[in-house]
JSON list of C-alpha atoms in Angstrom, two decimals:
[
{"chain": "A", "resi": 1, "resn": "MET", "atom": "CA", "xyz": [-28.21, -20.85, 17.61]},
{"chain": "A", "resi": 2, "resn": "MET", "atom": "CA", "xyz": [-26.69, -18.63, 14.93]},
{"chain": "A", "resi": 3, "resn": "HIS", "atom": "CA", "xyz": [-28.49, -16.44, 12.45]},
{"chain": "A", "resi": 4, "resn": "ASP", "atom": "CA", "xyz": [-27.62, -13.45, 10.30]},
{"chain": "A", "resi": 5, "resn": "VAL", "atom": "CA", "xyz": [-31.00, -11.75, 10.28]},
{"chain": "A", "resi": 6, "resn": "GLY", "atom": "CA", "xyz": [-33.98, -11.75, 12.62]},
{"chain": "A", "resi": 7, "resn": "VAL", "atom": "CA", "xyz": [-37.35, -10.10, 12.14]},
{"chain": "A", "resi": 8, "resn": "TRP", "atom": "CA", "xyz": [-39.84, -9.22, 14.84]},
{"chain": "A", "resi": 9, "resn": "GLY", "atom": "CA", "xyz": [-42.74, -6.84, 15.24]},
{"chain": "A", "resi": 10, "resn": "SER", "atom": "CA", "xyz": [-43.34, -4.92, 18.43]},
{"chain": "A", "resi": 11, "resn": "ALA", "atom": "CA", "xyz": [-44.43, -1.72, 20.08]},
{"chain": "A", "resi": 12, "resn": "ASP", "atom": "CA", "xyz": [-42.24, -2.47, 23.08]},
{"chain": "A", "resi": 13, "resn": "GLU", "atom": "CA", "xyz": [-39.64, 0.05, 21.94]},
{"chain": "A", "resi": 14, "resn": "LEU", "atom": "CA", "xyz": [-42.02, 2.74, 23.19]},
{"chain": "A", "resi": 15, "resn": "ILE", "atom": "CA", "xyz": [-40.64, 2.25, 26.71]},
{"chain": "A", "resi": 16, "resn": "PRO", "atom": "CA", "xyz": [-37.12, 0.88, 26.16]},
{"chain": "A", "resi": 17, "resn": "VAL", "atom": "CA", "xyz": [-36.11, 1.37, 29.80]},
{"chain": "A", "resi": 18, "resn": "ILE", "atom": "CA", "xyz": [-38.43, -1.53, 30.69]},
{"chain": "A", "resi": 19, "resn": "ASP", "atom": "CA", "xyz": [-37.46, -3.82, 27.80]},
{"chain": "A", "resi": 20, "resn": "PRO", "atom": "CA", "xyz": [-34.26, -2.80, 25.97]},
{"chain": "A", "resi": 21, "resn": "ARG", "atom": "CA", "xyz": [-34.04, -5.93, 23.79]},
{"chain": "A", "resi": 22, "resn": "TRP", "atom": "CA", "xyz": [-34.01, -3.82, 20.61]},
{"chain": "A", "resi": 23, "resn": "PHE", "atom": "CA", "xyz": [-30.97, -1.85, 21.76]},
{"chain": "A", "resi": 24, "resn": "PHE", "atom": "CA", "xyz": [-28.61, -4.52, 23.10]},
{"chain": "A", "resi": 25, "resn": "PRO", "atom": "CA", "xyz": [-28.83, -8.26, 23.84]},
{"chain": "A", "resi": 26, "resn": "PHE", "atom": "CA", "xyz": [-29.92, -8.36, 27.46]},
{"chain": "A", "resi": 27, "resn": "SER", "atom": "CA", "xyz": [-32.18, -11.44, 27.72]},
{"chain": "A", "resi": 28, "resn": "GLN", "atom": "CA", "xyz": [-33.00, -14.80, 26.15]},
{"chain": "A", "resi": 29, "resn": "GLU", "atom": "CA", "xyz": [-35.69, -12.96, 24.17]},
{"chain": "A", "resi": 30, "resn": "SER", "atom": "CA", "xyz": [-33.11, -10.79, 22.41]},
{"chain": "A", "resi": 31, "resn": "ILE", "atom": "CA", "xyz": [-32.95, -11.67, 18.73]},
{"chain": "A", "resi": 32, "resn": "GLN", "atom": "CA", "xyz": [-29.38, -10.49, 18.23]},
{"chain": "A", "resi": 33, "resn": "GLY", "atom": "CA", "xyz": [-26.23, -11.52, 20.11]},
{"chain": "A", "resi": 34, "resn": "ILE", "atom": "CA", "xyz": [-27.63, -14.42, 22.14]},
{"chain": "A", "resi": 35, "resn": "GLY", "atom": "CA", "xyz": [-24.11, -15.32, 23.32]},
{"chain": "A", "resi": 36, "resn": "TYR", "atom": "CA", "xyz": [-23.65, -11.76, 24.57]},
{"chain": "A", "resi": 37, "resn": "ALA", "atom": "CA", "xyz": [-27.03, -11.90, 26.34]},
{"chain": "A", "resi": 38, "resn": "ARG", "atom": "CA", "xyz": [-25.99, -15.14, 28.04]},
{"chain": "A", "resi": 39, "resn": "TRP", "atom": "CA", "xyz": [-22.78, -13.45, 29.20]},
{"chain": "A", "resi": 40, "resn": "PHE", "atom": "CA", "xyz": [-24.77, -10.48, 30.54]},
{"chain": "A", "resi": 41, "resn": "LEU", "atom": "CA", "xyz": [-27.33, -12.67, 32.34]},
{"chain": "A", "resi": 42, "resn": "SER", "atom": "CA", "xyz": [-24.67, -14.90, 33.93]},
{"chain": "A", "resi": 43, "resn": "ASN", "atom": "CA", "xyz": [-22.44, -12.01, 35.04]},
{"chain": "A", "resi": 44, "resn": "GLY", "atom": "CA", "xyz": [-19.70, -13.22, 32.71]},
{"chain": "A", "resi": 45, "resn": "LYS", "atom": "CA", "xyz": [-19.77, -16.92, 33.72]},
{"chain": "A", "resi": 46, "resn": "GLN", "atom": "CA", "xyz": [-21.27, -18.16, 30.41]},
{"chain": "A", "resi": 47, "resn": "GLY", "atom": "CA", "xyz": [-21.71, -16.94, 26.87]},
{"chain": "A", "resi": 48, "resn": "ILE", "atom": "CA", "xyz": [-19.46, -14.75, 24.77]},
{"chain": "A", "resi": 49, "resn": "VAL", "atom": "CA", "xyz": [-17.70, -11.62, 26.02]},
{"chain": "A", "resi": 50, "resn": "PRO", "atom": "CA", "xyz": [-19.29, -8.73, 24.12]},
{"chain": "A", "resi": 51, "resn": "PRO", "atom": "CA", "xyz": [-17.33, -5.99, 22.34]},
{"chain": "A", "resi": 52, "resn": "GLU", "atom": "CA", "xyz": [-16.40, -3.01, 24.50]},
{"chain": "A", "resi": 53, "resn": "GLU", "atom": "CA", "xyz": [-19.13, -0.75, 23.07]},
{"chain": "A", "resi": 54, "resn": "MET", "atom": "CA", "xyz": [-21.87, -3.30, 23.72]},
{"chain": "A", "resi": 55, "resn": "MET", "atom": "CA", "xyz": [-20.50, -3.90, 27.20]},
{"chain": "A", "resi": 56, "resn": "LYS", "atom": "CA", "xyz": [-20.88, -0.16, 27.76]},
{"chain": "A", "resi": 57, "resn": "CYS", "atom": "CA", "xyz": [-24.61, -0.47, 26.91]},
{"chain": "A", "resi": 58, "resn": "MET", "atom": "CA", "xyz": [-24.91, -3.27, 29.45]},
{"chain": "A", "resi": 59, "resn": "GLU", "atom": "CA", "xyz": [-23.17, -1.19, 32.13]},
{"chain": "A", "resi": 60, "resn": "LEU", "atom": "CA", "xyz": [-25.42, 1.79, 31.38]},
{"chain": "A", "resi": 61, "resn": "TYR", "atom": "CA", "xyz": [-28.50, -0.40, 31.66]},
{"chain": "A", "resi": 62, "resn": "GLN", "atom": "CA", "xyz": [-27.36, -1.78, 35.01]},
{"chain": "A", "resi": 63, "resn": "GLN", "atom": "CA", "xyz": [-27.06, 1.82, 36.21]},
{"chain": "A", "resi": 64, "resn": "ILE", "atom": "CA", "xyz": [-30.56, 2.56, 34.91]},
{"chain": "A", "resi": 65, "resn": "GLU", "atom": "CA", "xyz": [-31.94, -0.40, 36.89]},
{"chain": "A", "resi": 66, "resn": "ARG", "atom": "CA", "xyz": [-30.52, 1.06, 40.12]},
{"chain": "A", "resi": 67, "resn": "ILE", "atom": "CA", "xyz": [-31.55, 4.70, 39.62]},
{"chain": "A", "resi": 68, "resn": "PRO", "atom": "CA", "xyz": [-35.09, 5.68, 40.68]},
{"chain": "A", "resi": 69, "resn": "ASP", "atom": "CA", "xyz": [-35.06, 9.06, 38.89]},
{"chain": "A", "resi": 70, "resn": "PRO", "atom": "CA", "xyz": [-36.86, 8.75, 35.50]},
{"chain": "A", "resi": 71, "resn": "THR", "atom": "CA", "xyz": [-35.08, 11.81, 34.10]},
{"chain": "A", "resi": 72, "resn": "GLU", "atom": "CA", "xyz": [-31.69, 10.27, 34.84]},
{"chain": "A", "resi": 73, "resn": "GLN", "atom": "CA", "xyz": [-32.85, 6.94, 33.40]},
{"chain": "A", "resi": 74, "resn": "VAL", "atom": "CA", "xyz": [-33.77, 8.68, 30.14]},
{"chain": "A", "resi": 75, "resn": "ARG", "atom": "CA", "xyz": [-30.43, 10.53, 30.07]},
{"chain": "A", "resi": 76, "resn": "LEU", "atom": "CA", "xyz": [-28.52, 7.26, 30.48]},
{"chain": "A", "resi": 77, "resn": "PHE", "atom": "CA", "xyz": [-30.67, 5.45, 27.92]},
{"chain": "A", "resi": 78, "resn": "GLN", "atom": "CA", "xyz": [-29.96, 8.19, 25.40]},
{"chain": "A", "resi": 79, "resn": "GLN", "atom": "CA", "xyz": [-26.31, 7.11, 25.66]},
{"chain": "A", "resi": 80, "resn": "ILE", "atom": "CA", "xyz": [-27.37, 3.54, 24.79]},
{"chain": "A", "resi": 81, "resn": "ILE", "atom": "CA", "xyz": [-29.30, 4.90, 21.79]},
{"chain": "A", "resi": 82, "resn": "GLU", "atom": "CA", "xyz": [-26.23, 6.89, 20.70]},
{"chain": "A", "resi": 83, "resn": "LEU", "atom": "CA", "xyz": [-24.05, 3.75, 20.88]},
{"chain": "A", "resi": 84, "resn": "ASN", "atom": "CA", "xyz": [-26.66, 1.98, 18.73]},
{"chain": "A", "resi": 85, "resn": "ARG", "atom": "CA", "xyz": [-26.60, 4.83, 16.24]},
{"chain": "A", "resi": 86, "resn": "GLN", "atom": "CA", "xyz": [-22.82, 4.58, 15.98]},
{"chain": "A", "resi": 87, "resn": "HIS", "atom": "CA", "xyz": [-22.64, 0.78, 15.67]},
{"chain": "A", "resi": 88, "resn": "LEU", "atom": "CA", "xyz": [-25.99, -0.15, 14.07]},
{"chain": "A", "resi": 89, "resn": "TRP", "atom": "CA", "xyz": [-26.52, -3.44, 15.93]},
{"chain": "A", "resi": 90, "resn": "VAL", "atom": "CA", "xyz": [-30.23, -3.48, 15.12]},
{"chain": "A", "resi": 91, "resn": "ILE", "atom": "CA", "xyz": [-31.95, -1.84, 12.18]},
{"chain": "A", "resi": 92, "resn": "GLY", "atom": "CA", "xyz": [-35.37, -0.57, 13.19]},
{"chain": "A", "resi": 93, "resn": "THR", "atom": "CA", "xyz": [-37.37, -0.13, 10.02]},
{"chain": "A", "resi": 94, "resn": "ILE", "atom": "CA", "xyz": [-40.89, 0.57, 11.22]},
{"chain": "A", "resi": 95, "resn": "GLY", "atom": "CA", "xyz": [-42.23, 1.32, 14.65]},
{"chain": "A", "resi": 96, "resn": "ARG", "atom": "CA", "xyz": [-45.57, 1.99, 16.26]},
{"chain": "A", "resi": 97, "resn": "VAL", "atom": "CA", "xyz": [-47.45, -0.17, 13.79]},
{"chain": "A", "resi": 98, "resn": "PRO", "atom": "CA", "xyz": [-51.15, -0.18, 14.68]},
{"chain": "A", "resi": 99, "resn": "SER", "atom": "CA", "xyz": [-52.77, -3.38, 15.89]},
{"chain": "A", "resi": 100, "resn": "LEU", "atom": "CA", "xyz": [-56.40, -3.98, 15.06]},
{"chain": "A", "resi": 101, "resn": "PHE", "atom": "CA", "xyz": [-58.82, -5.65, 17.45]},
{"chain": "A", "resi": 102, "resn": "VAL", "atom": "CA", "xyz": [-62.35, -6.73, 16.62]},
{"chain": "A", "resi": 103, "resn": "VAL", "atom": "CA", "xyz": [-64.92, -5.99, 19.32]},
{"chain": "A", "resi": 104, "resn": "LYS", "atom": "CA", "xyz": [-68.53, -7.16, 19.18]},
{"chain": "A", "resi": 105, "resn": "ASP", "atom": "CA", "xyz": [-71.16, -4.40, 19.13]},
{"chain": "A", "resi": 106, "resn": "THR", "atom": "CA", "xyz": [-72.57, -5.54, 22.47]},
{"chain": "A", "resi": 107, "resn": "PHE", "atom": "CA", "xyz": [-69.26, -5.11, 24.32]},
{"chain": "A", "resi": 108, "resn": "ARG", "atom": "CA", "xyz": [-68.98, -2.01, 26.48]},
{"chain": "A", "resi": 109, "resn": "ASN", "atom": "CA", "xyz": [-66.09, -0.28, 28.29]},
{"chain": "A", "resi": 110, "resn": "VAL", "atom": "CA", "xyz": [-63.58, -1.37, 25.64]},
{"chain": "A", "resi": 111, "resn": "PRO", "atom": "CA", "xyz": [-61.21, 1.52, 24.89]},
{"chain": "A", "resi": 112, "resn": "GLU", "atom": "CA", "xyz": [-61.24, 2.93, 21.36]},
{"chain": "A", "resi": 113, "resn": "VAL", "atom": "CA", "xyz": [-57.44, 3.31, 21.40]},
{"chain": "A", "resi": 114, "resn": "ALA", "atom": "CA", "xyz": [-54.83, 1.42, 23.42]},
{"chain": "A", "resi": 115, "resn": "VAL", "atom": "CA", "xyz": [-51.14, 0.59, 23.32]},
{"chain": "A", "resi": 116, "resn": "SER", "atom": "CA", "xyz": [-50.33, -2.93, 22.14]},
{"chain": "A", "resi": 117, "resn": "GLY", "atom": "CA", "xyz": [-47.21, -4.85, 23.07]},
{"chain": "A", "resi": 118, "resn": "TRP", "atom": "CA", "xyz": [-45.76, -7.64, 25.17]},
{"chain": "A", "resi": 119, "resn": "ILE", "atom": "CA", "xyz": [-44.53, -5.40, 27.98]},
{"chain": "A", "resi": 120, "resn": "PHE", "atom": "CA", "xyz": [-47.99, -3.83, 28.20]},
{"chain": "A", "resi": 121, "resn": "ARG", "atom": "CA", "xyz": [-49.53, -7.31, 28.54]},
{"chain": "A", "resi": 122, "resn": "THR", "atom": "CA", "xyz": [-52.07, -6.56, 25.84]},
{"chain": "A", "resi": 123, "resn": "PRO", "atom": "CA", "xyz": [-55.05, -6.88, 26.13]},
{"chain": "A", "resi": 124, "resn": "GLY", "atom": "CA", "xyz": [-54.53, -6.78, 29.91]},
{"chain": "A", "resi": 125, "resn": "SER", "atom": "CA", "xyz": [-53.53, -3.13, 29.75]},
{"chain": "A", "resi": 126, "resn": "THR", "atom": "CA", "xyz": [-57.03, -2.28, 28.51]},
{"chain": "A", "resi": 127, "resn": "ALA", "atom": "CA", "xyz": [-58.65, -3.51, 31.77]},
{"chain": "A", "resi": 128, "resn": "PRO", "atom": "CA", "xyz": [-60.70, -6.42, 30.36]},
{"chain": "A", "resi": 129, "resn": "GLU", "atom": "CA", "xyz": [-62.06, -7.00, 33.85]},
{"chain": "A", "resi": 130, "resn": "CYS", "atom": "CA", "xyz": [-64.11, -3.83, 33.24]},
{"chain": "A", "resi": 131, "resn": "TYR", "atom": "CA", "xyz": [-65.54, -4.95, 29.90]},
{"chain": "A", "resi": 132, "resn": "ALA", "atom": "CA", "xyz": [-69.27, -5.54, 29.97]},
{"chain": "A", "resi": 133, "resn": "ILE", "atom": "CA", "xyz": [-71.84, -7.14, 27.70]},
{"chain": "A", "resi": 134, "resn": "ASP", "atom": "CA", "xyz": [-74.92, -5.05, 27.02]},
{"chain": "A", "resi": 135, "resn": "GLN", "atom": "CA", "xyz": [-77.74, -7.56, 27.60]},
{"chain": "A", "resi": 136, "resn": "LEU", "atom": "CA", "xyz": [-80.40, -5.06, 26.53]},
{"chain": "A", "resi": 137, "resn": "THR", "atom": "CA", "xyz": [-78.84, -4.75, 23.07]},
{"chain": "A", "resi": 138, "resn": "ILE", "atom": "CA", "xyz": [-78.66, -8.55, 22.78]},
{"chain": "A", "resi": 139, "resn": "GLU", "atom": "CA", "xyz": [-82.32, -8.95, 23.80]},
{"chain": "A", "resi": 140, "resn": "ASN", "atom": "CA", "xyz": [-83.44, -6.24, 21.36]},
{"chain": "A", "resi": 141, "resn": "ASP", "atom": "CA", "xyz": [-81.46, -7.85, 18.53]},
{"chain": "A", "resi": 142, "resn": "GLU", "atom": "CA", "xyz": [-83.01, -11.25, 19.29]},
{"chain": "A", "resi": 143, "resn": "GLY", "atom": "CA", "xyz": [-86.51, -9.75, 19.17]},
{"chain": "A", "resi": 144, "resn": "ASP", "atom": "CA", "xyz": [-86.04, -8.45, 15.60]}
]
């Protein structure tokens, strides 16, 4: 599949070390450079060989995956961000766009503020197993 422009909304860029799709094509979910992503995923057996600079991002990410130290992971990812700044593979226009959720008045234990995004498994990250329904409020409302 070929395309010149792709548009997607997300908050996943908040933790790019977990999901770097906005910084280089690393998976089938990457919007840009699908052939490069295929090459990366197949260890060079399929897809299109990426340019040297993008290959450097892939190598840096492979290092990040093997390093347990979060400070070192951030340092390496800053190099990926710098390569993106130099080559402008993806244009990020707006980030951290709020998501609105409607919650019924009788629901309890629902957080007022939460992070929304695929890698956070929203709404799973808000602990829906702890939500509760206030029966007393329901019964009082029915009596009115």
